[in-house]
Amino acid sequence: MPEKLRLGIFKFASCDGCQLSLLNAEEELLELAELVEFAHFPEASSRIDSGPYDLVLIEGSISTPEDLDRIQQIRRQTDTLVTIGACATAGGIQALRNGANHDEFMKLVYPHPEYLQSLATSTPISNHVSVDFELRGCPVDTGQLLQIISDKLHHRKFSVPDHSVCRDCKLQNIVCVSVARGIPCLGPLTQAGCGAICPRFHRGCYGCFGPCHQTNTDGLTDWLIKDGHASAELIPLFLNVNAEAPEFARTGAQLKRQDSAEGESDE
């Protein structure tokens, strides 16, 4: 019998939701356990084995000095490292502190911030070590996560769809919420993976799977503003769980400058 794939799943600054996406597989987990040794998965088991690992899945962002050392240690023990979720691939919602006053944030959140060690920024894993593949989503899709593990087991190239949510709406005959209801939607810019769940329930996509391949953020924001949406209304769409994804970060900053200029002209 061939040796099992040694799998490690590690958590950094995050909510655990992407690890729960794997536990949600339920029936597939039994089959997976025949092929994979869960060597490090504290979310699911108290058994914790040391490396080396054939495949490591990393959830969460780098946000403390301890994280900086730990991610280097994990990388050295890992053959293939895959980051999962918006925190690990783009800094997560906690990256909203980047560029803000970190000390003031600490005082607002914690009664005794002097006892805590925290970096002034929250950054994706790829800023610190080499990453073999990034699986996006908040949380990641269970099917795509299982596909990544299967690809590693069968020595296939990692691959998930990189088209937009907008295309999924067309394929599912979902009426465009922006055109029909005037709701701002990031579907044309966001990578597919959620099944267009928000537009399906008459809500605009808020970009939880991050930018798709070849985004045109300027084109969409220009159209939405001409359609009557204020810059301030669009800022939270871009500066959200994927706020540090370069395409969204640039557009969010641009909208903030535009909103500030509009405020000054009204005075």
PDB file of C-alpha atoms in Angstrom:
ATOM      1  CA  MET A   1       0.000   0.000   0.000  1.00  0.00           C
ATOM      2  CA  PRO A   2       1.490   3.389  -0.966  1.00  0.00           C
ATOM      3  CA  GLU A   3       2.354   5.815   1.809  1.00  0.00           C
ATOM      4  CA  LYS A   4      -0.311   8.326   2.658  1.00  0.00           C
ATOM      5  CA  LEU A   5       0.064  11.995   1.809  1.00  0.00           C
ATOM      6  CA  ARG A   6       1.181  13.846   4.949  1.00  0.00           C
ATOM      7  CA  LEU A   7      -1.092  16.861   5.333  1.00  0.00           C
ATOM      8  CA  GLY A   8      -0.576  19.781   7.710  1.00  0.00           C
ATOM      9  CA  ILE A   9      -3.185  22.492   8.282  1.00  0.00           C
ATOM     10  CA  PHE A  10      -2.021  25.582  10.137  1.00  0.00           C
ATOM     11  CA  LYS A  11      -3.877  28.634  11.398  1.00  0.00           C
ATOM     12  CA  PHE A  12      -2.650  32.211  11.646  1.00  0.00           C
ATOM     13  CA  ALA A  13      -4.797  35.348  12.219  1.00  0.00           C
ATOM     14  CA  SER A  14      -8.246  34.260  11.019  1.00  0.00           C
ATOM     15  CA  CYS A  15     -11.692  33.093  12.095  1.00  0.00           C
ATOM     16  CA  ASP A  16     -11.191  29.346  11.367  1.00  0.00           C
ATOM     17  CA  GLY A  17     -13.907  29.438   8.696  1.00  0.00           C
ATOM     18  CA  CYS A  18     -11.696  28.004   5.937  1.00  0.00           C
ATOM     19  CA  GLN A  19     -10.676  25.057   8.117  1.00  0.00           C
ATOM     20  CA  LEU A  20     -14.358  24.462   8.811  1.00  0.00           C
ATOM     21  CA  SER A  21     -14.890  24.317   5.040  1.00  0.00           C
ATOM     22  CA  LEU A  22     -12.781  21.149   5.043  1.00  0.00           C
ATOM     23  CA  LEU A  23     -14.598  19.680   8.045  1.00  0.00           C
ATOM     24  CA  ASN A  24     -17.884  20.426   6.270  1.00  0.00           C
ATOM     25  CA  ALA A  25     -16.884  17.869   3.626  1.00  0.00           C
ATOM     26  CA  GLU A  26     -18.159  15.187   6.073  1.00  0.00           C
ATOM     27  CA  GLU A  27     -18.710  12.145   3.794  1.00  0.00           C
ATOM     28  CA  GLU A  28     -15.639  12.888   1.680  1.00  0.00           C
ATOM     29  CA  LEU A  29     -13.489  13.113   4.818  1.00  0.00           C
ATOM     30  CA  LEU A  30     -13.827   9.361   5.439  1.00  0.00           C
ATOM     31  CA  GLU A  31     -12.600   8.593   1.931  1.00  0.00           C
ATOM     32  CA  LEU A  32      -9.880  11.228   2.280  1.00  0.00           C
ATOM     33  CA  ALA A  33      -8.638   9.645   5.512  1.00  0.00           C
ATOM     34  CA  GLU A  34      -7.811   6.489   3.534  1.00  0.00           C
ATOM     35  CA  LEU A  35      -5.392   8.471   1.373  1.00  0.00           C
ATOM     36  CA  VAL A  36      -4.197  11.274   3.632  1.00  0.00           C
ATOM     37  CA  GLU A  37      -2.494  11.349   7.022  1.00  0.00           C
ATOM     38  CA  PHE A  38      -3.741  14.378   8.925  1.00  0.00           C
ATOM     39  CA  ALA A  39      -0.402  15.017  10.599  1.00  0.00           C
ATOM     40  CA  HIS A  40      -1.224  18.495  11.914  1.00  0.00           C
ATOM     41  CA  PHE A  41      -4.845  19.635  12.128  1.00  0.00           C
ATOM     42  CA  PRO A  42      -5.549  21.023  15.645  1.00  0.00           C
ATOM     43  CA  GLU A  43      -9.018  22.163  14.573  1.00  0.00           C
ATOM     44  CA  ALA A  44     -10.000  18.495  14.159  1.00  0.00           C
ATOM     45  CA  SER A  45      -7.642  16.404  16.282  1.00  0.00           C
ATOM     46  CA  SER A  46      -5.495  16.630  19.417  1.00  0.00           C
ATOM     47  CA  ARG A  47      -2.892  14.480  17.667  1.00  0.00           C
ATOM     48  CA  ILE A  48      -0.147  16.768  16.400  1.00  0.00           C
ATOM     49  CA  ASP A  49       2.837  15.322  14.536  1.00  0.00           C
ATOM     50  CA  SER A  50       5.906  17.230  13.409  1.00  0.00           C
ATOM     51  CA  GLY A  51       7.011  17.653   9.789  1.00  0.00           C
ATOM     52  CA  PRO A  52       8.053  17.167   7.110  1.00  0.00           C
ATOM     53  CA  TYR A  53       4.727  17.546   5.294  1.00  0.00           C
ATOM     54  CA  ASP A  54       3.865  16.757   1.673  1.00  0.00           C
ATOM     55  CA  LEU A  55       1.130  19.373   1.582  1.00  0.00           C
ATOM     56  CA  VAL A  56       0.397  22.252   3.958  1.00  0.00           C
ATOM     57  CA  LEU A  57      -2.730  24.392   3.920  1.00  0.00           C
ATOM     58  CA  ILE A  58      -2.324  27.782   5.604  1.00  0.00           C
ATOM     59  CA  GLU A  59      -5.292  29.779   6.890  1.00  0.00           C
ATOM     60  CA  GLY A  60      -4.863  33.333   8.185  1.00  0.00           C
ATOM     61  CA  SER A  61      -2.587  36.328   7.805  1.00  0.00           C
ATOM     62  CA  ILE A  62       0.711  37.387   9.360  1.00  0.00           C
ATOM     63  CA  SER A  63      -0.119  39.833  12.144  1.00  0.00           C
ATOM     64  CA  THR A  64       2.284  39.193  15.059  1.00  0.00           C
ATOM     65  CA  PRO A  65       6.087  38.937  15.460  1.00  0.00           C
ATOM     66  CA  GLU A  66       5.623  35.258  16.384  1.00  0.00           C
ATOM     67  CA  ASP A  67       3.853  34.664  13.070  1.00  0.00           C
ATOM     68  CA  LEU A  68       6.934  35.875  11.188  1.00  0.00           C
ATOM     69  CA  ASP A  69       9.094  33.146  12.705  1.00  0.00           C
ATOM     70  CA  ARG A  70       6.468  30.400  12.610  1.00  0.00           C
ATOM     71  CA  ILE A  71       5.688  30.720   8.892  1.00  0.00           C
ATOM     72  CA  GLN A  72       9.396  30.395   8.060  1.00  0.00           C
ATOM     73  CA  GLN A  73       9.633  27.212  10.150  1.00  0.00           C
ATOM     74  CA  ILE A  74       6.562  25.713   8.453  1.00  0.00           C
ATOM     75  CA  ARG A  75       7.860  26.545   4.970  1.00  0.00           C
ATOM     76  CA  ARG A  76      11.141  24.740   5.686  1.00  0.00           C
ATOM     77  CA  GLN A  77       9.218  21.553   6.562  1.00  0.00           C
ATOM     78  CA  THR A  78       6.841  21.679   3.580  1.00  0.00           C
ATOM     79  CA  ASP A  79       6.998  20.333   0.058  1.00  0.00           C
ATOM     80  CA  THR A  80       3.911  22.124  -1.269  1.00  0.00           C
ATOM     81  CA  LEU A  81       2.360  25.116   0.497  1.00  0.00           C
ATOM     82  CA  VAL A  82      -1.144  26.335  -0.392  1.00  0.00           C
ATOM     83  CA  THR A  83      -2.756  29.369   1.218  1.00  0.00           C
ATOM     84  CA  ILE A  84      -6.516  29.183   1.728  1.00  0.00           C
ATOM     85  CA  GLY A  85      -8.936  32.065   2.181  1.00  0.00           C
ATOM     86  CA  ALA A  86      -8.961  35.843   2.039  1.00  0.00           C
ATOM     87  CA  CYS A  87      -6.848  36.263   5.205  1.00  0.00           C
ATOM     88  CA  ALA A  88      -4.005  34.101   3.911  1.00  0.00           C
ATOM     89  CA  THR A  89      -4.139  35.371   0.320  1.00  0.00           C
ATOM     90  CA  ALA A  90      -4.917  39.073   0.889  1.00  0.00           C
ATOM     91  CA  GLY A  91      -4.516  39.937   4.576  1.00  0.00           C
ATOM     92  CA  GLY A  92      -8.206  39.563   5.444  1.00  0.00           C
ATOM     93  CA  ILE A  93     -10.555  42.007   7.140  1.00  0.00           C
ATOM     94  CA  GLN A  94      -7.835  42.663   9.736  1.00  0.00           C
ATOM     95  CA  ALA A  95      -5.760  44.328   6.994  1.00  0.00           C
ATOM     96  CA  LEU A  96      -8.037  47.357   7.293  1.00  0.00           C
ATOM     97  CA  ARG A  97      -5.598  48.485   9.984  1.00  0.00           C
ATOM     98  CA  ASN A  98      -2.835  48.780   7.385  1.00  0.00           C
ATOM     99  CA  GLY A  99      -2.090  52.438   6.895  1.00  0.00           C
ATOM    100  CA  ALA A 100      -4.245  53.412   9.878  1.00  0.00           C
ATOM    101  CA  ASN A 101      -3.088  54.321  13.397  1.00  0.00           C
ATOM    102  CA  HIS A 102      -2.231  50.910  14.828  1.00  0.00           C
ATOM    103  CA  ASP A 103      -1.776  52.150  18.407  1.00  0.00           C
ATOM    104  CA  GLU A 104      -5.160  53.851  18.400  1.00  0.00           C
ATOM    105  CA  PHE A 105      -6.804  50.680  17.080  1.00  0.00           C
ATOM    106  CA  MET A 106      -5.193  48.663  19.894  1.00  0.00           C
ATOM    107  CA  LYS A 107      -6.464  51.084  22.538  1.00  0.00           C
ATOM    108  CA  LEU A 108      -9.980  50.952  21.140  1.00  0.00           C
ATOM    109  CA  VAL A 109     -10.142  47.135  21.046  1.00  0.00           C
ATOM    110  CA  TYR A 110      -8.184  45.977  24.119  1.00  0.00           C
ATOM    111  CA  PRO A 111      -8.343  47.317  27.710  1.00  0.00           C
ATOM    112  CA  HIS A 112      -4.616  46.578  28.219  1.00  0.00           C
ATOM    113  CA  PRO A 113      -2.856  46.673  24.830  1.00  0.00           C
ATOM    114  CA  GLU A 114       0.516  46.898  26.575  1.00  0.00           C
ATOM    115  CA  TYR A 115       0.335  43.132  27.181  1.00  0.00           C
ATOM    116  CA  LEU A 116      -0.046  42.321  23.478  1.00  0.00           C
ATOM    117  CA  GLN A 117       2.460  42.088  20.661  1.00  0.00           C
ATOM    118  CA  SER A 118       0.985  42.911  17.288  1.00  0.00           C
ATOM    119  CA  LEU A 119       2.415  44.066  13.986  1.00  0.00           C
ATOM    120  CA  ALA A 120       1.161  47.351  12.557  1.00  0.00           C
ATOM    121  CA  THR A 121       0.065  45.493   9.430  1.00  0.00           C
ATOM    122  CA  SER A 122      -1.749  42.301   8.488  1.00  0.00           C
ATOM    123  CA  THR A 123      -0.198  40.773   5.390  1.00  0.00           C
ATOM    124  CA  PRO A 124      -0.740  37.738   3.145  1.00  0.00           C
ATOM    125  CA  ILE A 125       1.475  34.677   3.524  1.00  0.00           C
ATOM    126  CA  SER A 126       3.033  35.219   0.093  1.00  0.00           C
ATOM    127  CA  ASN A 127       4.647  38.426   1.386  1.00  0.00           C
ATOM    128  CA  HIS A 128       6.886  36.286   3.617  1.00  0.00           C
ATOM    129  CA  VAL A 129       7.474  32.848   2.042  1.00  0.00           C
ATOM    130  CA  SER A 130       7.072  31.228  -1.354  1.00  0.00           C
ATOM    131  CA  VAL A 131       3.536  29.949  -1.963  1.00  0.00           C
ATOM    132  CA  ASP A 132       2.739  27.220  -4.495  1.00  0.00           C
ATOM    133  CA  PHE A 133      -0.936  28.094  -4.935  1.00  0.00           C
ATOM    134  CA  GLU A 134      -3.510  30.528  -3.540  1.00  0.00           C
ATOM    135  CA  LEU A 135      -7.089  29.325  -3.037  1.00  0.00           C
ATOM    136  CA  ARG A 136      -9.339  32.329  -2.581  1.00  0.00           C
ATOM    137  CA  GLY A 137     -12.639  32.848  -0.816  1.00  0.00           C
ATOM    138  CA  CYS A 138     -14.135  33.941   2.503  1.00  0.00           C
ATOM    139  CA  PRO A 139     -14.502  31.171   3.306  1.00  0.00           C
ATOM    140  CA  VAL A 140     -13.032  28.931   0.606  1.00  0.00           C
ATOM    141  CA  ASP A 141     -15.360  26.598  -1.264  1.00  0.00           C
ATOM    142  CA  THR A 142     -15.331  23.034   0.101  1.00  0.00           C
ATOM    143  CA  GLY A 143     -15.362  21.514  -3.390  1.00  0.00           C
ATOM    144  CA  GLN A 144     -12.380  23.575  -4.515  1.00  0.00           C
ATOM    145  CA  LEU A 145     -10.497  22.702  -1.323  1.00  0.00           C
ATOM    146  CA  LEU A 146     -11.034  18.977  -1.896  1.00  0.00           C
ATOM    147  CA  GLN A 147      -9.955  19.459  -5.509  1.00  0.00           C
ATOM    148  CA  ILE A 148      -6.635  20.949  -4.363  1.00  0.00           C
ATOM    149  CA  ILE A 149      -5.925  17.927  -2.149  1.00  0.00           C
ATOM    150  CA  SER A 150      -6.944  15.563  -4.944  1.00  0.00           C
ATOM    151  CA  ASP A 151      -4.654  17.382  -7.405  1.00  0.00           C
ATOM    152  CA  LYS A 152      -1.725  16.919  -5.033  1.00  0.00           C
ATOM    153  CA  LEU A 153      -2.563  13.245  -4.525  1.00  0.00           C
ATOM    154  CA  HIS A 154      -2.628  12.623  -8.289  1.00  0.00           C
ATOM    155  CA  HIS A 155       0.329  14.886  -9.158  1.00  0.00           C
ATOM    156  CA  ARG A 156      -1.827  17.265 -11.197  1.00  0.00           C
ATOM    157  CA  LYS A 157      -1.331  20.987 -11.664  1.00  0.00           C
ATOM    158  CA  PHE A 158      -3.484  23.015  -9.269  1.00  0.00           C
ATOM    159  CA  SER A 159      -6.306  24.697 -11.083  1.00  0.00           C
ATOM    160  CA  VAL A 160      -9.590  26.380 -10.158  1.00  0.00           C
ATOM    161  CA  PRO A 161     -11.838  28.547 -12.373  1.00  0.00           C
ATOM    162  CA  ASP A 162     -10.522  32.117 -12.658  1.00  0.00           C
ATOM    163  CA  HIS A 163     -13.457  33.653 -14.507  1.00  0.00           C
ATOM    164  CA  SER A 164     -15.764  36.216 -12.885  1.00  0.00           C
ATOM    165  CA  VAL A 165     -18.916  35.832 -10.800  1.00  0.00           C
ATOM    166  CA  CYS A 166     -20.621  37.847 -13.555  1.00  0.00           C
ATOM    167  CA  ARG A 167     -20.121  34.930 -15.948  1.00  0.00           C
ATOM    168  CA  ASP A 168     -21.631  32.508 -13.428  1.00  0.00           C
ATOM    169  CA  CYS A 169     -24.739  34.732 -13.260  1.00  0.00           C
ATOM    170  CA  LYS A 170     -25.128  34.528 -17.036  1.00  0.00           C
ATOM    171  CA  LEU A 171     -24.703  30.729 -16.992  1.00  0.00           C
ATOM    172  CA  GLN A 172     -27.365  30.409 -14.281  1.00  0.00           C
ATOM    173  CA  ASN A 173     -29.775  32.900 -15.906  1.00  0.00           C
ATOM    174  CA  ILE A 174     -29.579  35.182 -12.874  1.00  0.00           C
ATOM    175  CA  VAL A 175     -30.901  38.652 -13.658  1.00  0.00           C
ATOM    176  CA  CYS A 176     -28.178  41.300 -13.222  1.00  0.00           C
ATOM    177  CA  VAL A 177     -28.790  43.096  -9.907  1.00  0.00           C
ATOM    178  CA  SER A 178     -26.927  46.200 -11.084  1.00  0.00           C
ATOM    179  CA  VAL A 179     -28.872  46.626 -14.320  1.00  0.00           C
ATOM    180  CA  ALA A 180     -32.300  45.535 -13.067  1.00  0.00           C
ATOM    181  CA  ARG A 181     -32.218  46.816  -9.476  1.00  0.00           C
ATOM    182  CA  GLY A 182     -29.497  49.474  -9.434  1.00  0.00           C
ATOM    183  CA  ILE A 183     -27.502  47.589  -6.781  1.00  0.00           C
ATOM    184  CA  PRO A 184     -23.696  48.068  -6.916  1.00  0.00           C
ATOM    185  CA  CYS A 185     -22.103  44.675  -7.530  1.00  0.00           C
ATOM    186  CA  LEU A 186     -18.494  43.502  -7.829  1.00  0.00           C
ATOM    187  CA  GLY A 187     -19.476  40.438  -9.868  1.00  0.00           C
ATOM    188  CA  PRO A 188     -17.634  41.599 -13.022  1.00  0.00           C
ATOM    189  CA  LEU A 189     -14.382  41.874 -11.013  1.00  0.00           C
ATOM    190  CA  THR A 190     -14.601  38.948  -8.600  1.00  0.00           C
ATOM    191  CA  GLN A 191     -13.289  35.436  -9.107  1.00  0.00           C
ATOM    192  CA  ALA A 192     -15.923  32.722  -9.283  1.00  0.00           C
ATOM    193  CA  GLY A 193     -16.215  30.027  -6.634  1.00  0.00           C
ATOM    194  CA  CYS A 194     -19.283  30.929  -4.590  1.00  0.00           C
ATOM    195  CA  GLY A 195     -21.859  29.972  -7.237  1.00  0.00           C
ATOM    196  CA  ALA A 196     -22.981  33.633  -7.459  1.00  0.00           C
ATOM    197  CA  ILE A 197     -24.872  33.182  -4.203  1.00  0.00           C
ATOM    198  CA  CYS A 198     -25.374  36.898  -3.460  1.00  0.00           C
ATOM    199  CA  PRO A 199     -26.805  37.904  -6.869  1.00  0.00           C
ATOM    200  CA  ARG A 200     -28.970  34.756  -6.746  1.00  0.00           C
ATOM    201  CA  PHE A 201     -30.611  36.247  -3.637  1.00  0.00           C
ATOM    202  CA  HIS A 202     -30.880  39.740  -5.174  1.00  0.00           C
ATOM    203  CA  ARG A 203     -27.809  41.182  -3.460  1.00  0.00           C
ATOM    204  CA  GLY A 204     -24.691  42.655  -4.978  1.00  0.00           C
ATOM    205  CA  CYS A 205     -21.458  40.644  -4.938  1.00  0.00           C
ATOM    206  CA  TYR A 206     -19.046  42.092  -2.366  1.00  0.00           C
ATOM    207  CA  GLY A 207     -15.929  40.426  -3.684  1.00  0.00           C
ATOM    208  CA  CYS A 208     -15.194  37.759  -1.057  1.00  0.00           C
ATOM    209  CA  PHE A 209     -13.285  35.602  -3.588  1.00  0.00           C
ATOM    210  CA  GLY A 210     -11.005  38.494  -4.540  1.00  0.00           C
ATOM    211  CA  PRO A 211     -10.116  39.878  -7.970  1.00  0.00           C
ATOM    212  CA  CYS A 212     -10.513  37.593 -10.963  1.00  0.00           C
ATOM    213  CA  HIS A 213      -8.153  37.376 -13.917  1.00  0.00           C
ATOM    214  CA  GLN A 214      -7.830  40.636 -15.902  1.00  0.00           C
ATOM    215  CA  THR A 215     -10.038  42.938 -13.841  1.00  0.00           C
ATOM    216  CA  ASN A 216     -11.118  46.366 -15.050  1.00  0.00           C
ATOM    217  CA  THR A 217     -11.853  48.101 -11.749  1.00  0.00           C
ATOM    218  CA  ASP A 218     -11.754  51.599 -13.279  1.00  0.00           C
ATOM    219  CA  GLY A 219     -14.333  50.657 -15.894  1.00  0.00           C
ATOM    220  CA  LEU A 220     -16.774  49.307 -13.310  1.00  0.00           C
ATOM    221  CA  THR A 221     -16.389  52.176 -10.825  1.00  0.00           C
ATOM    222  CA  ASP A 222     -16.790  54.776 -13.612  1.00  0.00           C
ATOM    223  CA  TRP A 223     -20.023  53.064 -14.721  1.00  0.00           C
ATOM    224  CA  LEU A 224     -21.391  52.791 -11.170  1.00  0.00           C
ATOM    225  CA  ILE A 225     -20.656  56.458 -10.428  1.00  0.00           C
ATOM    226  CA  LYS A 226     -22.312  57.543 -13.689  1.00  0.00           C
ATOM    227  CA  ASP A 227     -25.262  55.382 -12.622  1.00  0.00           C
ATOM    228  CA  GLY A 228     -25.664  57.560  -9.530  1.00  0.00           C
ATOM    229  CA  HIS A 229     -23.648  55.781  -6.836  1.00  0.00           C
ATOM    230  CA  ALA A 230     -21.466  57.973  -4.604  1.00  0.00           C
ATOM    231  CA  SER A 231     -17.785  57.161  -4.073  1.00  0.00           C
ATOM    232  CA  ALA A 232     -18.463  56.696  -0.350  1.00  0.00           C
ATOM    233  CA  GLU A 233     -21.007  53.983  -1.163  1.00  0.00           C
ATOM    234  CA  LEU A 234     -18.483  52.018  -3.204  1.00  0.00           C
ATOM    235  CA  ILE A 235     -15.509  52.198  -0.812  1.00  0.00           C
ATOM    236  CA  PRO A 236     -16.718  49.386   1.519  1.00  0.00           C
ATOM    237  CA  LEU A 237     -17.111  47.071  -1.471  1.00  0.00           C
ATOM    238  CA  PHE A 238     -13.390  47.252  -2.242  1.00  0.00           C
ATOM    239  CA  LEU A 239     -11.990  47.771   1.261  1.00  0.00           C
ATOM    240  CA  ASN A 240     -13.467  44.633   2.752  1.00  0.00           C
ATOM    241  CA  VAL A 241     -12.145  41.095   3.340  1.00  0.00           C
ATOM    242  CA  ASN A 242      -9.831  41.428   0.324  1.00  0.00           C
ATOM    243  CA  ALA A 243      -8.776  44.997   1.082  1.00  0.00           C
ATOM    244  CA  GLU A 244      -5.082  44.250   0.483  1.00  0.00           C
ATOM    245  CA  ALA A 245      -5.551  42.505  -2.862  1.00  0.00           C
ATOM    246  CA  PRO A 246      -3.634  44.945  -5.110  1.00  0.00           C
ATOM    247  CA  GLU A 247      -6.484  45.592  -7.557  1.00  0.00           C
ATOM    248  CA  PHE A 248      -9.013  46.247  -4.783  1.00  0.00           C
ATOM    249  CA  ALA A 249      -6.560  48.212  -2.605  1.00  0.00           C
ATOM    250  CA  ARG A 250      -5.701  50.592  -5.464  1.00  0.00           C
ATOM    251  CA  THR A 251      -9.339  51.216  -6.339  1.00  0.00           C
ATOM    252  CA  GLY A 252     -10.380  51.608  -2.702  1.00  0.00           C
ATOM    253  CA  ALA A 253      -7.666  54.221  -2.134  1.00  0.00           C
ATOM    254  CA  GLN A 254      -8.674  56.011  -5.342  1.00  0.00           C
ATOM    255  CA  LEU A 255     -12.323  56.141  -4.242  1.00  0.00           C
ATOM    256  CA  LYS A 256     -11.312  57.494  -0.821  1.00  0.00           C
ATOM    257  CA  ARG A 257      -9.379  60.323  -2.445  1.00  0.00           C
ATOM    258  CA  GLN A 258     -12.326  61.033  -4.732  1.00  0.00           C
ATOM    259  CA  ASP A 259     -14.763  61.042  -1.791  1.00  0.00           C
ATOM    260  CA  SER A 260     -12.506  63.398   0.141  1.00  0.00           C
ATOM    261  CA  ALA A 261     -12.303  65.776  -2.823  1.00  0.00           C
ATOM    262  CA  GLU A 262     -16.096  65.689  -3.222  1.00  0.00           C
ATOM    263  CA  GLY A 263     -16.476  66.558   0.483  1.00  0.00           C
ATOM    264  CA  GLU A 264     -14.155  69.548   0.163  1.00  0.00           C
ATOM    265  CA  SER A 265     -15.964  70.874  -2.912  1.00  0.00           C
ATOM    266  CA  ASP A 266     -19.289  70.745  -1.029  1.00  0.00           C
ATOM    267  CA  GLU A 267     -17.958  72.963   1.791  1.00  0.00           C
TER     268      GLU A 267
END
